[in-house]
Short mmCIF file of C-alpha atoms in Angstrom, two decimals:
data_model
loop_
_atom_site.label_atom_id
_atom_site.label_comp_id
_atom_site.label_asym_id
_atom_site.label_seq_id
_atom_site.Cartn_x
_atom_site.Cartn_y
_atom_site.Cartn_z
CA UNK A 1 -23.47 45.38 15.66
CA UNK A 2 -25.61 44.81 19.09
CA UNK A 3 -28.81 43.01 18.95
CA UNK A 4 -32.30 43.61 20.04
CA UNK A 5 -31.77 44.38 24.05
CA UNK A 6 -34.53 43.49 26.22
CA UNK A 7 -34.80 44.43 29.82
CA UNK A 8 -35.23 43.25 32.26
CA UNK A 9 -34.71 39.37 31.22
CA UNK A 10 -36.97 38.14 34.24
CA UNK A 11 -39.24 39.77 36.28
CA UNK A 12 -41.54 38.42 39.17
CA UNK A 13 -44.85 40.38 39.66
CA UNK A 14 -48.29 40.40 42.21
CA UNK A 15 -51.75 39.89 40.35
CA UNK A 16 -52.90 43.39 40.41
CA UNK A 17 -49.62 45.08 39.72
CA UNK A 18 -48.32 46.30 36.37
CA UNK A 19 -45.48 46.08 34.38
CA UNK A 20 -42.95 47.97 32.16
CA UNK A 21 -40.99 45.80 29.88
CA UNK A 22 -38.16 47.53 27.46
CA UNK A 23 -36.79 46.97 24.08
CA UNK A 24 -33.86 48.83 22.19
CA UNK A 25 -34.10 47.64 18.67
CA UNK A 26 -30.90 46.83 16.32
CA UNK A 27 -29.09 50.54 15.28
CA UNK A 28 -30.98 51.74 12.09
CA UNK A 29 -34.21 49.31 12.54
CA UNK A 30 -37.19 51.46 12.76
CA UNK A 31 -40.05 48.70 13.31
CA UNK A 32 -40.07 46.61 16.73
CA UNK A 33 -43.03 44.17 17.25
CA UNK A 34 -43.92 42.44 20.38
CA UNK A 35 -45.07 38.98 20.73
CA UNK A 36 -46.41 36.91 23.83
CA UNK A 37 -45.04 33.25 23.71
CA UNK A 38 -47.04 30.97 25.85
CA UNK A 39 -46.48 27.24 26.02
CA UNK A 40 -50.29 26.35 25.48
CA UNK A 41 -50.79 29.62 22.55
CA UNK A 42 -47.31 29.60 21.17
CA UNK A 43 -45.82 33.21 19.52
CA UNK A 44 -49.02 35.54 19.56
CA UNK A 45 -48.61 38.86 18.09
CA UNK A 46 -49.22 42.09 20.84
CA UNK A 47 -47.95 45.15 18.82
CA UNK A 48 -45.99 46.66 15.55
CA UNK A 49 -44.47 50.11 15.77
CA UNK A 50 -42.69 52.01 12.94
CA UNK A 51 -41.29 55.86 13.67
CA UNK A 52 -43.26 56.41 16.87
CA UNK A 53 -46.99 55.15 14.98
CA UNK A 54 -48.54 51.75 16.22
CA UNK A 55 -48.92 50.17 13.31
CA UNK A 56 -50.88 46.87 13.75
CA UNK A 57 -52.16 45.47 17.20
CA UNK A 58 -52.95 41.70 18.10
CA UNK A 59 -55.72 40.51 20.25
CA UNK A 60 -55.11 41.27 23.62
CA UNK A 61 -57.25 43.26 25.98
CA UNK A 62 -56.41 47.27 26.27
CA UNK A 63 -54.44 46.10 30.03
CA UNK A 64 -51.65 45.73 27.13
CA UNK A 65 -50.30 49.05 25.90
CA UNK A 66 -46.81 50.03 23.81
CA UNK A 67 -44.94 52.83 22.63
CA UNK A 68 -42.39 53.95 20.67
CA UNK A 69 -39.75 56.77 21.33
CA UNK A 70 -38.01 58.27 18.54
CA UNK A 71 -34.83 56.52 18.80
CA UNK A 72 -36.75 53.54 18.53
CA UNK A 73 -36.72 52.16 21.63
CA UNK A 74 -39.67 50.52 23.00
CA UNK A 75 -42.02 49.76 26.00
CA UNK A 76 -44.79 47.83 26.48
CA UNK A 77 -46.86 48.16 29.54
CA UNK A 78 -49.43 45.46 31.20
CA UNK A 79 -51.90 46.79 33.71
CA UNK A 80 -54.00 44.93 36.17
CA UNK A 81 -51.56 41.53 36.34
CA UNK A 82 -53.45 38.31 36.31
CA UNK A 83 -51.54 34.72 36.45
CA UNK A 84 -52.30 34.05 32.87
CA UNK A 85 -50.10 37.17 31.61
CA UNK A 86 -47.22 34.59 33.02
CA UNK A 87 -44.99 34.39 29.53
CA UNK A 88 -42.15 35.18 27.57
CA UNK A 89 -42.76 38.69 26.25
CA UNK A 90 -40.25 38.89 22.89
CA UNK A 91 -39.36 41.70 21.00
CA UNK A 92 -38.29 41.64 17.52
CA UNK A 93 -37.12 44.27 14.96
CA UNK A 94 -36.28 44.63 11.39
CA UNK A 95 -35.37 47.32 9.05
CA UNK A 96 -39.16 47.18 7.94
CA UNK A 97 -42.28 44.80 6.13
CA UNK A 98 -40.84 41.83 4.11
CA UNK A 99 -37.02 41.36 5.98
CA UNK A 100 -36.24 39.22 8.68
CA UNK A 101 -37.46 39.60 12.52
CA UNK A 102 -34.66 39.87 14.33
CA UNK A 103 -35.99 38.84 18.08
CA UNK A 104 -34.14 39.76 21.37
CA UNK A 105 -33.79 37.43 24.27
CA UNK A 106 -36.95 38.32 26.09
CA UNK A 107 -38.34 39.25 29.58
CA UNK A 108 -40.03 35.79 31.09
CA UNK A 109 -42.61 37.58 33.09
CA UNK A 110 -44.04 35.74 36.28
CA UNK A 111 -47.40 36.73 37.99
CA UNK A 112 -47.90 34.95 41.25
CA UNK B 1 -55.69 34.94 18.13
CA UNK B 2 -55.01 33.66 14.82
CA UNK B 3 -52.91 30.56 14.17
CA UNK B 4 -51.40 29.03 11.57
CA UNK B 5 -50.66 25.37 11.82
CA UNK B 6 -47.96 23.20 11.06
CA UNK B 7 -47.42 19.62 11.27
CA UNK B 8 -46.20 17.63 13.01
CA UNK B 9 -46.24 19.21 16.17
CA UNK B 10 -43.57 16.91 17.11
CA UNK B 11 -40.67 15.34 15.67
CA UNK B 12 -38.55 12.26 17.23
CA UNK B 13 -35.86 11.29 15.10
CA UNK B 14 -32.70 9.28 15.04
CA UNK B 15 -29.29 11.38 14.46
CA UNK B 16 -29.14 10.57 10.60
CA UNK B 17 -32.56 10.68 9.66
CA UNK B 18 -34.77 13.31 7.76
CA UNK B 19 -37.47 15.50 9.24
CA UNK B 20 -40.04 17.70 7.13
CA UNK B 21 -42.29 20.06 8.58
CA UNK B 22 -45.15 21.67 6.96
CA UNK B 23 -47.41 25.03 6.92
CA UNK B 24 -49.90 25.84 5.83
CA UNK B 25 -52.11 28.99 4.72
CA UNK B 26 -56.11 29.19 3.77
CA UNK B 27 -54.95 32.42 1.69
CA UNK B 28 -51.95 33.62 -0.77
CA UNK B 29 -49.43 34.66 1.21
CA UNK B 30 -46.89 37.28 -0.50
CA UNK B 31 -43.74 35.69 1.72
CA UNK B 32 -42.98 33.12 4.25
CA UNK B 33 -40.46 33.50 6.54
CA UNK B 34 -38.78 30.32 8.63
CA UNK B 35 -37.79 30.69 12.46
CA UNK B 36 -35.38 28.19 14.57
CA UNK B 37 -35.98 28.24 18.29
CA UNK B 38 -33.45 26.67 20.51
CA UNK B 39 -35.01 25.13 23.96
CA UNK B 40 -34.33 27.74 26.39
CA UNK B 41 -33.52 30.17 23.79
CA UNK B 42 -35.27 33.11 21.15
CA UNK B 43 -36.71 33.10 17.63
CA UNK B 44 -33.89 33.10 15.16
CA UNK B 45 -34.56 33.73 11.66
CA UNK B 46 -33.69 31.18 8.68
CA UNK B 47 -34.43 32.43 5.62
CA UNK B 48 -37.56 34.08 3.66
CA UNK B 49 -39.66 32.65 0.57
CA UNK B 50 -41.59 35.12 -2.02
CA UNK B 51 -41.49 33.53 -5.17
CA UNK B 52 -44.18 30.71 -6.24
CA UNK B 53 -42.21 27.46 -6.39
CA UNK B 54 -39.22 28.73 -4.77
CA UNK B 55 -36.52 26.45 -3.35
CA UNK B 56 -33.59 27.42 -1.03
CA UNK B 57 -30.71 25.41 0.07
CA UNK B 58 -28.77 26.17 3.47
CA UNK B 59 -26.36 23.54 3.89
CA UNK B 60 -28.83 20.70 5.10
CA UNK B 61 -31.81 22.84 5.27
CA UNK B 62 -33.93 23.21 2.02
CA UNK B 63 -36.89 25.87 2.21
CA UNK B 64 -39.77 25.34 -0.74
CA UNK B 65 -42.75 27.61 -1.28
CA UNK B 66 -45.70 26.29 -2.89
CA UNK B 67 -46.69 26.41 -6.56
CA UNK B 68 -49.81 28.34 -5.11
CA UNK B 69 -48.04 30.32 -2.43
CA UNK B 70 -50.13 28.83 0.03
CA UNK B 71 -48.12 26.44 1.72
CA UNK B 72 -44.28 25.69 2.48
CA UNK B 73 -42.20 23.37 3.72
CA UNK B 74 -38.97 23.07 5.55
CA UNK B 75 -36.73 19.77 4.98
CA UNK B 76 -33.85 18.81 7.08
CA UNK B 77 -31.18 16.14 5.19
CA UNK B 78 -29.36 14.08 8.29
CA UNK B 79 -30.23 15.35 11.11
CA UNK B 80 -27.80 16.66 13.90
CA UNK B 81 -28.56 17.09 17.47
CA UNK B 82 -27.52 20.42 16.71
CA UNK B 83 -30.61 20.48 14.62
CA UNK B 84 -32.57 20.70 17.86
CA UNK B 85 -35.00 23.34 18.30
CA UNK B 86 -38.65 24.50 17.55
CA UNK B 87 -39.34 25.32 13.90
CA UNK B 88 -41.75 28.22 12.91
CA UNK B 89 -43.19 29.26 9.90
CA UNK B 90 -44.21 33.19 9.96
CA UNK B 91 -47.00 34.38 7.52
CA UNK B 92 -47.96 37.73 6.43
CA UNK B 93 -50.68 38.49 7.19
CA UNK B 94 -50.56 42.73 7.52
CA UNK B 95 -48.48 41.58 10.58
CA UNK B 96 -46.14 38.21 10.55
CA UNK B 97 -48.55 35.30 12.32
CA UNK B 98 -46.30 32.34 13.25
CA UNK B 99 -47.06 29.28 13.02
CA UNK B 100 -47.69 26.40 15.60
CA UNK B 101 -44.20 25.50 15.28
CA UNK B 102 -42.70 21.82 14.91
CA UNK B 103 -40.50 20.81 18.10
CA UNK B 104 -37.56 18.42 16.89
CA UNK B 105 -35.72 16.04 19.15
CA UNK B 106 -32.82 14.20 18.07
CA UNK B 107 -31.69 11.22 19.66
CA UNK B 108 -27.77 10.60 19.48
#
């Protein structure tokens, strides 16, 4: 079966300017997470969704926003750019709390 | 935000040797999981731990969770360069929290 899709895979961006990444989850998975993966802060956790709810949020100021659609697809959305939001933004699903993440391939997201 | 660590943060090794890496946890944890990260590429689950004292085998890989489910460890018999890659722990923690991951090198 596919894997997690993530679109686009890279994606230059202006401070100031914001962003729409995407993220179609495995068939049947129901939970997608998002995590930021910086060299210097490693994976850090953004978001959790499960059917459409937000389920758990990380520690990142409100410029970072998700949803969920009810196929399961997701978005996240960064406001206001600044050069430090520079990353690999990876999504992950699983068919829910306990089983394995399964992660896509990312967006590497460049503010200049 | 939160972090777990793990040591080392790096690994040299010859092709042939062993490598360990650790993590650790200040609280119970109800499961670990384990994550392989190619250079270059995405997360890429191993295997998960729940039971206190738990050992798994994966050909040269061998997963143990601690007696007190507050630490594990992932051992690699004879390394490969295949074996290559970023290690990371991921605790539970109402969301998974990885760890600081352990980077392996091989040399050939």
């Amino acid at each position: 079966k596919a894997g997690v899709t993530q679109t686009p895979r890279y994606l230059i961006k202006t401070r100031g300017q914001q962003v729409t990444l995407s993220c179609s989850p495995i068939s049947g998975h129901r939970s997608v997470s998002w995590y930021q993966q910086t060299p210097g802060q490693g994976l850090q956790f953004l978001f959790e969704y499960f059917s459409e709810t937000q389920r758990n949020k990380g520690n990142f100021p409100g410029r970072f926003s998700g949803r969920q659609f009810s196929n399961s697809r997701s978005e996240m959305n960064v406001s206001t750019l600044e050069l430090g939001d520079s990353a690999l933004y990876l999504c992950a699903s699983s068919s829910g709390v306990g089983y394995g993440y399964t992660f896509g391939s990312g967006t590497r997201l460049t503010v200049v | 935000g939160q972090q777990v660590m793990q040591i080392p943060q790096y690994q040299h090794v010859q092709e042939g040797e062993d490598f360990t890496t650790y993590c650790n946890s200040s609280t119970t944890l109800s499961n670990i999981q384990w994550y392989k990260q190619r250079p270059g590429g995405h997360p890429v689950f191993l295997i998960q731990l729940v039971k206190s004292g738990e050992v798994k085998k994966q050909k040269r890989l061998t997963f143990q969770f601690g007696e007190a489910k507050k630490n594990s460890s992932l051992h690699i018999t004879a390394t490969q360069t295949t074996d290559v890659g970023t290690y990371f722990c991921a605790l539970l923690y109402f969301r998974y929290i990885f760890g600081t991951g352990t980077r392996l090198k091989v040399l050939a």
